[in-house]
Coordinates of C-alpha atoms in Angstrom, one line a residue:
X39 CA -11.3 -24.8 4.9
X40 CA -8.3 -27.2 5.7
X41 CA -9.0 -30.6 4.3
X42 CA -7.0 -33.4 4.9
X43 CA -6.4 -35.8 1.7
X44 CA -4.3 -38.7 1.5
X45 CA -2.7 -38.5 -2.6
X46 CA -0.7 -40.9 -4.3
X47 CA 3.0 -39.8 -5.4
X48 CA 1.6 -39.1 -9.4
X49 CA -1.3 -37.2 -8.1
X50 CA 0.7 -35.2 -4.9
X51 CA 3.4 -34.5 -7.9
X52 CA 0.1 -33.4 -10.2
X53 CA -1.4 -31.1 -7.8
X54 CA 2.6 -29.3 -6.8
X55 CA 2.7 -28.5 -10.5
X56 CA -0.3 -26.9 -10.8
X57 CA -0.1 -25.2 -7.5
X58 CA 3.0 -23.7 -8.6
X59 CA 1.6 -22.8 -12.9
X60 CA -1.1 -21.3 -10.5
X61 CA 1.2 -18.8 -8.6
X62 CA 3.3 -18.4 -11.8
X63 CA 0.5 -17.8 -13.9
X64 CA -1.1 -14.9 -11.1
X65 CA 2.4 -13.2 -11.3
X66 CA 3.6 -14.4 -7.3
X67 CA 6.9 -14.9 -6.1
X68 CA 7.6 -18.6 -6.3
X69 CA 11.3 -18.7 -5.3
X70 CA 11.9 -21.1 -2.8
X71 CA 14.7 -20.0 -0.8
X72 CA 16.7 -22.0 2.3
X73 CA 18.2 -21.0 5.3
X74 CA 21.1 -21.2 7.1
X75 CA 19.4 -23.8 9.9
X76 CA 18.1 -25.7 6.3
X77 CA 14.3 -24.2 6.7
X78 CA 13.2 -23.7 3.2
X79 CA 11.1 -20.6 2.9
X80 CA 8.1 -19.1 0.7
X81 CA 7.0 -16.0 -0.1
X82 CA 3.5 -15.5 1.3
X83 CA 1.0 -15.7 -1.5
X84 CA -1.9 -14.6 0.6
X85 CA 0.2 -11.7 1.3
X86 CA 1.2 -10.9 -2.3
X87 CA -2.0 -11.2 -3.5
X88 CA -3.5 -8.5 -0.6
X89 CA -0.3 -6.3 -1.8
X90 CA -1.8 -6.5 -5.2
X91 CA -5.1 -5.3 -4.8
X92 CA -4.1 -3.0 -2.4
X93 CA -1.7 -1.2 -4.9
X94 CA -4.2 -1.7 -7.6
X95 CA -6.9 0.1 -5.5
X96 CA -4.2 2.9 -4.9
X97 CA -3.1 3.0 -8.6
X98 CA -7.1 4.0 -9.5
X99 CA -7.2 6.7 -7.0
X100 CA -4.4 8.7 -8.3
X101 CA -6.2 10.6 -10.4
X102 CA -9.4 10.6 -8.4
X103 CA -9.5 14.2 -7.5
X104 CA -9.3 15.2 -11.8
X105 CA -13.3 15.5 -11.8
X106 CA -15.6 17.0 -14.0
X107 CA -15.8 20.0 -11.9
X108 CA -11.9 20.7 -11.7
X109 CA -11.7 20.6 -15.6
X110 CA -13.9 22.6 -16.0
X111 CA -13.0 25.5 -13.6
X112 CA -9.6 24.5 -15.6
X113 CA -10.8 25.1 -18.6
X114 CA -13.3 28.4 -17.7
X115 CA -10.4 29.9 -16.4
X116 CA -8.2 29.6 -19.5
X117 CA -11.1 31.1 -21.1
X118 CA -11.1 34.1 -19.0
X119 CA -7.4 35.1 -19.8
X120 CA -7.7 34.1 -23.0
X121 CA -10.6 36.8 -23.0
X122 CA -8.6 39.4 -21.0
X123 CA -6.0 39.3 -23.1
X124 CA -7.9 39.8 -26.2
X125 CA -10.2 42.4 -24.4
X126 CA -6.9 44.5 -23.1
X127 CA -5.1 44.5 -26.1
X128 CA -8.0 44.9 -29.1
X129 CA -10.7 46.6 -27.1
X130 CA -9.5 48.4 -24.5
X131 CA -6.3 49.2 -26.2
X132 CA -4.7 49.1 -22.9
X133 CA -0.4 49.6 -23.3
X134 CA 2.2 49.4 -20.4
X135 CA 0.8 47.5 -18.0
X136 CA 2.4 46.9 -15.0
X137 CA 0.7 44.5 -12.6
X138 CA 1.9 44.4 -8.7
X139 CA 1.7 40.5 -7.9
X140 CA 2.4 40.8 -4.0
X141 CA -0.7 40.7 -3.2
X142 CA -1.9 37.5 -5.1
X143 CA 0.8 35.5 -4.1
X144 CA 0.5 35.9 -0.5
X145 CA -2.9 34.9 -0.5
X146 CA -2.6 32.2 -2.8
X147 CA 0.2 30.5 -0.3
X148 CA -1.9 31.4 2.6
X149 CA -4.6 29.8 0.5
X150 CA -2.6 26.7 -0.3
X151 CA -1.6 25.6 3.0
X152 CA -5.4 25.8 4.3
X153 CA -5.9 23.4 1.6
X154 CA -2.9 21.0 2.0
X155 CA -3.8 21.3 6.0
X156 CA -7.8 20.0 4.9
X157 CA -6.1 17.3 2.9
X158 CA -3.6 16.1 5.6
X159 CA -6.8 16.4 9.0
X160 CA -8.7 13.8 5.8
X161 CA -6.2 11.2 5.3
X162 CA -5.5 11.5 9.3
X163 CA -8.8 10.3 9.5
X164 CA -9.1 7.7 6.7
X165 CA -5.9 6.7 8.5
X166 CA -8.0 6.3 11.5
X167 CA -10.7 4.7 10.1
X168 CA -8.4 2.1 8.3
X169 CA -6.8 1.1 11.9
X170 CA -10.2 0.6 13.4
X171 CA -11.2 -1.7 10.5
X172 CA -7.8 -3.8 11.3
X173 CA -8.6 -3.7 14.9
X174 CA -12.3 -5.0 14.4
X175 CA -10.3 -8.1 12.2
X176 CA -8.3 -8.5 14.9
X177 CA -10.6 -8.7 18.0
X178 CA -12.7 -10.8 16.1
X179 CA -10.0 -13.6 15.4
X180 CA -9.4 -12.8 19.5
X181 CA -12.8 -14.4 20.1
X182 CA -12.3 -17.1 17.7
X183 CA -9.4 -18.0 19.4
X184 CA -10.8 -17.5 23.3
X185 CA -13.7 -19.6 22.2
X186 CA -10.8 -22.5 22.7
X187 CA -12.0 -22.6 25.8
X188 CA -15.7 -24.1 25.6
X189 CA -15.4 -28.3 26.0
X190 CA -17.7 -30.5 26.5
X191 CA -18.7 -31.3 30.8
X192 CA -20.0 -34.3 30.7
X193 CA -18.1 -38.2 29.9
X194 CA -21.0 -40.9 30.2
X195 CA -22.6 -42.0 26.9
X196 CA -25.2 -40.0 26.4
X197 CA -24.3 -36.7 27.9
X198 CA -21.1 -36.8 26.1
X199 CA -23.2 -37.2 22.6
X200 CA -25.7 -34.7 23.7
X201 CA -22.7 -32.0 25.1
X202 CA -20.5 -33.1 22.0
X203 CA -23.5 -31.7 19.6
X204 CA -23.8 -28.6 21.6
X205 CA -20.7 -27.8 21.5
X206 CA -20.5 -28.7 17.9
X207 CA -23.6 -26.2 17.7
X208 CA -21.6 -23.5 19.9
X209 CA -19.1 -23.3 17.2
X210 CA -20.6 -23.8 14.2
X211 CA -22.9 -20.2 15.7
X212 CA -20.0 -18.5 16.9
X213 CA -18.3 -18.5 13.7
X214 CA -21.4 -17.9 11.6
X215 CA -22.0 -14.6 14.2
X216 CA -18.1 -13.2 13.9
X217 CA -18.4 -13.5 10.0
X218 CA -21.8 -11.9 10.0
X219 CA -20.3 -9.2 12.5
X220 CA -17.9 -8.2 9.9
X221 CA -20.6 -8.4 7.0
X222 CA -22.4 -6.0 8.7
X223 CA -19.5 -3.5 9.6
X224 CA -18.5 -3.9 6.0
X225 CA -21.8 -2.6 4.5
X226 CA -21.9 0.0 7.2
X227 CA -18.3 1.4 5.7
X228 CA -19.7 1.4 2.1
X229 CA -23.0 3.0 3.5
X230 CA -25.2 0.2 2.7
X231 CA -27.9 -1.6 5.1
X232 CA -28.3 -4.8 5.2
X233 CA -32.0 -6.0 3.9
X234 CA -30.7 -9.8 3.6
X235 CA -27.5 -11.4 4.6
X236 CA -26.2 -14.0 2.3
X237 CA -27.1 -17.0 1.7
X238 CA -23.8 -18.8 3.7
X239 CA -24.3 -16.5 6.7
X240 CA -27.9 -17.5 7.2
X241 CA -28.6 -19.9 10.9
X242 CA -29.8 -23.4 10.3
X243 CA -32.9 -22.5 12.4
X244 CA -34.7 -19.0 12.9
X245 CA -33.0 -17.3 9.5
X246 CA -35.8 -15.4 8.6
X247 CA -36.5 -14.1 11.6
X248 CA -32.9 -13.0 12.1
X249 CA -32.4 -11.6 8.8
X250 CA -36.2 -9.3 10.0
X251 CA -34.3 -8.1 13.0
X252 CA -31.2 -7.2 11.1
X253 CA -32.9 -5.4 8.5
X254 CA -34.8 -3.4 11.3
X255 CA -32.4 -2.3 13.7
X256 CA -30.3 0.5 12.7
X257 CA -26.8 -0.7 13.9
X258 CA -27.0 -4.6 12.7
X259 CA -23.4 -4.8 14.0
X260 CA -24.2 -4.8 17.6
X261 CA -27.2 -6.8 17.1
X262 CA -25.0 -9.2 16.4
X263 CA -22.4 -8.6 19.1
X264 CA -25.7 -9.2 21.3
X265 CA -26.7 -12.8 20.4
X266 CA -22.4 -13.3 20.2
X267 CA -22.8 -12.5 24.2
X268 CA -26.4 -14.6 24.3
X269 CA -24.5 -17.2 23.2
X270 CA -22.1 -17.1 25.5
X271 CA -24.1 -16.8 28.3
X272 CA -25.5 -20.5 27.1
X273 CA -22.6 -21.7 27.4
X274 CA -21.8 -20.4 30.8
X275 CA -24.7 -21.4 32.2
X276 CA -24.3 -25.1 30.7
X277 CA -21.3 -24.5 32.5
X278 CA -19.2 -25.2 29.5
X279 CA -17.0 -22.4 30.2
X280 CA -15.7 -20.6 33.8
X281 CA -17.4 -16.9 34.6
X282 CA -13.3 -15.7 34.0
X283 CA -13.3 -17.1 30.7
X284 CA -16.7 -15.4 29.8
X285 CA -15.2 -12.3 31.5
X286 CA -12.2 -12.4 29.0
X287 CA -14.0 -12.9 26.1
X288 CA -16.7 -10.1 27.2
X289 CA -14.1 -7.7 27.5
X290 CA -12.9 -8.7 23.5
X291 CA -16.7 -8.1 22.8
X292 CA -16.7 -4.6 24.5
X293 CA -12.9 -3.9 22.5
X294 CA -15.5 -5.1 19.9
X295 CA -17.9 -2.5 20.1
X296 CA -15.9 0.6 20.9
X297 CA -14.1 -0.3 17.5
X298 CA -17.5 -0.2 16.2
X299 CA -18.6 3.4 17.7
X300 CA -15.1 5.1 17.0
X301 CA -15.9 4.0 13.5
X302 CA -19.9 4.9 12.8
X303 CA -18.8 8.0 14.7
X304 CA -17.2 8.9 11.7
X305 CA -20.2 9.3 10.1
X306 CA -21.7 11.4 11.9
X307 CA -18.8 13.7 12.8
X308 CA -20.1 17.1 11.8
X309 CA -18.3 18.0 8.5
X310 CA -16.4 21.5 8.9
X311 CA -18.6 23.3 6.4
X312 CA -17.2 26.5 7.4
X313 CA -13.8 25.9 6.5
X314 CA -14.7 23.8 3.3
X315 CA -17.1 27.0 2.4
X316 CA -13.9 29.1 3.1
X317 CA -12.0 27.2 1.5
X318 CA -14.0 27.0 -1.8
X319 CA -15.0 30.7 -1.8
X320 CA -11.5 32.0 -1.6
X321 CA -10.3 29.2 -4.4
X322 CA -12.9 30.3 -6.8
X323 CA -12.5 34.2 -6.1
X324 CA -8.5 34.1 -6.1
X325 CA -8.1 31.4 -9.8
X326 CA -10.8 33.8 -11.5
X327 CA -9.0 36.9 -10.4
X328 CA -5.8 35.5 -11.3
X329 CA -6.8 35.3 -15.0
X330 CA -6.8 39.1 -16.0
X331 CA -3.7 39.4 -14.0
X332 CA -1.8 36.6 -15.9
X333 CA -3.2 38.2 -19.3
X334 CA -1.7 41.4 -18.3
X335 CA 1.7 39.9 -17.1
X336 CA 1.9 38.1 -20.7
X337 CA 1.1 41.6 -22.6
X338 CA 3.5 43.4 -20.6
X339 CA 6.3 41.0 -20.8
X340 CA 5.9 39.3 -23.9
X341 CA 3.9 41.9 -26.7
X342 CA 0.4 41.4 -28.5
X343 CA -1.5 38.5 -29.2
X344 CA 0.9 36.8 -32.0
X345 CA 3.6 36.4 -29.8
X346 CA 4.1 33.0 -27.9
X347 CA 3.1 35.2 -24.6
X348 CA -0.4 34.2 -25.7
X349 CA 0.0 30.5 -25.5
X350 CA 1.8 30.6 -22.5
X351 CA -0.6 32.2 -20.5
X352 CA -3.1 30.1 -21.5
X353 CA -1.1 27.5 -20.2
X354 CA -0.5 28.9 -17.2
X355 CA -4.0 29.7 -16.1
X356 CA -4.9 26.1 -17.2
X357 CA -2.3 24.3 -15.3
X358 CA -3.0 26.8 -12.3
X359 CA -6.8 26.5 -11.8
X360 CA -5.9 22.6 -12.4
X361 CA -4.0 22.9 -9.5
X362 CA -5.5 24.7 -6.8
X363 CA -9.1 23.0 -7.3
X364 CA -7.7 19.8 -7.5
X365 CA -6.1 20.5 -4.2
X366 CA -9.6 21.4 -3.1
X367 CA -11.2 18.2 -4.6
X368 CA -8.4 15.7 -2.6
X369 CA -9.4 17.5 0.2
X370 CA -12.7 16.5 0.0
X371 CA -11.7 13.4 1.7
X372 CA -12.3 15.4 5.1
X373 CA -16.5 15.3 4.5
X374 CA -16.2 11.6 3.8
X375 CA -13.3 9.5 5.4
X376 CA -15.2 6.1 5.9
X377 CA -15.0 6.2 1.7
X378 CA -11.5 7.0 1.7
X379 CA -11.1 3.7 3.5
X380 CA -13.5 1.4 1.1
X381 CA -11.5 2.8 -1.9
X382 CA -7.7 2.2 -0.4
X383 CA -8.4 -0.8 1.4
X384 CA -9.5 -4.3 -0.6
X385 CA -12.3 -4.9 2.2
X386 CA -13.6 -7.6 0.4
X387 CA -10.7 -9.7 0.2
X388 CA -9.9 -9.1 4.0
X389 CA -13.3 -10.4 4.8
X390 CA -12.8 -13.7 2.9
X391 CA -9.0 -14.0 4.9
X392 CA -11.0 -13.1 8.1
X393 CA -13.5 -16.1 7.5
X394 CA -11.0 -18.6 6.5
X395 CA -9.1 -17.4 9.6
X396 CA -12.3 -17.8 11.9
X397 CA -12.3 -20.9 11.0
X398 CA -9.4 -22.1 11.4
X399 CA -9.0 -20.8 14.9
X400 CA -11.5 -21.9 16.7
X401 CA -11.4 -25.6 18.1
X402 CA -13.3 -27.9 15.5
X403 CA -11.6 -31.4 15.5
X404 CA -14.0 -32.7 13.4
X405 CA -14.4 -30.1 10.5
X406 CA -17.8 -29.3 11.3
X407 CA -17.4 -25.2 10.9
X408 CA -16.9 -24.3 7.3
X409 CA -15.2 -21.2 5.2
X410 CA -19.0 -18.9 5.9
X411 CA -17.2 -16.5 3.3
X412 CA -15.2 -18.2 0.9
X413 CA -13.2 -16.7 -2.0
X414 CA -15.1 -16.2 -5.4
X415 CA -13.9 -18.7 -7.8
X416 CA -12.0 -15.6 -9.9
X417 CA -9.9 -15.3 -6.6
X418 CA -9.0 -18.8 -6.2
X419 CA -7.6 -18.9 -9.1
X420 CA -5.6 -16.2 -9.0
X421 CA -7.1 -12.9 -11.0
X422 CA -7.0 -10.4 -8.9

């Protein structure tokens, strides 16, 4: 929250220095530089910071799709040419093969772009997903900012303390409601219900019953979108604020709330379990069939079982069934994109800018509205 503090010239000096170890210390840009008009210039630590934990949250998902399950088909599938091999050339006795491989590599392209196309519709809508949560940010800093508009009507003594407190109250709600808003829509992109909202976000009066309703209803989000337009509606009829003002900000509320459908819609899109049964069928028939036919590609080229033929098959049918199933697993982002968002996007970091930025924009001249969802203490100083 912005706080106003008046510091001598040791302790202003004092508090630059460490501001500055801080940003050093947390690995930020801190190179001052000036421009032509004499504007001196910063590099956005905020900004750095979300860059960070957005690159960090990418740099653990690289290797999200080597699962237990893809090893192991890697690994089962060695095993089988390693066992053809051994079965053609000491059991069957089996000399001069020759294999025709047509046929297994036009199925496994056809087979490889159905899996590349499952893995691009995914990220299309994790994509999706990820612009509806920046749009919900957005439309809820909208409001913040509309709400600009509610003053106080009346100038004699004691109607101007009473409409100064309401107003006071107005805000103080309206930002509590926005930050609980997002809360909610947070938990509902994690898969989580709300059972008790923290202790920051809870009203001076009426908290238990709200956090009862909340944990009730099955979309807390636009239970809360409700009371935001209840609240409004107060105001309006205090006639605080003009029915085209309450119009405007209404039509940020609906914005609000068909951000909110596109995204629990999500959730309930059916998944394509034909094409991911497909998909997985044809993958596990075509790697498993593969492994004979690599074992008699090796004996045919390269000789019996001490040759280096051996090895490289082995290889081969590892690195192969590695492939295709992997492709399979990162595809798997198709069934669940909403998660796709929570692991590329730092959500919980946008909702502590969010709150800091609600509060900020509405109109508080007395610094009665506070941060509702502050950075942990870690954050603030720096560890990402």
């Amino acid at each position: 929250r912005r706080v106003v503090v008046v510091l001598s010239a040791q302790e202003s000096h004092s508090s630059a220095t460490a501001s500055v170890a801080l940003r050093i210390s947390s690995g930020m840009d801190t190179t001052t530089t000036t421009l032509l008009d004499g504007t001196s210039v910063l590099a956005d630590p905020d900004l750095q910071e979300h860059t960070a934990k957005a690159g960090s949250l990418a740099v653990r998902g690289f290797f999200k799709w080597v699962t237990f399950e893809v090893l192991g088909h890697a690994v089962l599938a060695t095993l089988c040419t390693g066992t053809s091999y051994v079965l053609f050339q000491y059991i069957l006795n089996v000399e001069n093969i020759n294999v025709n491989l047509l046929p297994h590599v036009l199925i496994g392209m056809v087979l490889g772009v159905i899996l590349v196309a499952r893995i691009v519709n995914g990220s299309q809508q994790a994509t999706s997903a990820a612009g509806s949560v920046i749009a919900f940010a957005s439309t809820l800093r909208t409001v913040a900012m509309l709400s600009c508009n509610v003053s106080e009507t009346l100038t004699i003594n004691a109607g101007a303390d009473h409409e100064k407190k309401a107003t006071t109250k107005f805000r103080y709600e309206l930002v509590r409601l926005l930050n609980l808003s997002f809360y909610c829509y947070t938990l509902m992109l994690k898969g989580l219900k709300l059972v008790t909202p923290p202790a920051s976000l809870i009203p001076l009066e009426g908290g238990v019953m709200e956090a009862e309703v909340l944990s009730v209803v099955s979309c807390p989000t636009a239970m809360v979108c409700k009371w935001i337009t209840s609240l409004l509606e107060e105001q309006r009829q205090a006639a605080r604020i003009t029915d085209q003002q309450v119009s405007v900000m209404t039509t940020e509320l609906i914005k609000l709330m068909k951000v909110y459908q596109d995204t629990h819609g999500l959730q309930f899109t059916p998944m394509p379990a034909m094409l991911n049964g497909f998909s997985y069928f044809f993958v596990v028939v075509w790697v498993y069939s593969m492994a004979p036919v690599i074992a008699m590609m090796e004996m045919h080229d390269n000789g019996d079982l001490n040759n280096e033929g051996f090895g490289l098959g082995l290889a081969f049918s590892f690195f192969l069934a590695l492939f295709y199933f992997g492709l399979y697993e990162a595809g798997k982002i198709i069934e669940q994109p909403l998660a796709g968002v929570v692991d590329l996007l730092p959500i919980d970091e946008m909702g502590h800018t969010l709150s800091d930025d609600l509060s900020n924009l509405v109109d508080d001249p007395n610094d009665e509205v506070p941060v509702f969802l502050p950075r942990p203490p870690d954050a603030r100083n720096g560890k990402i």
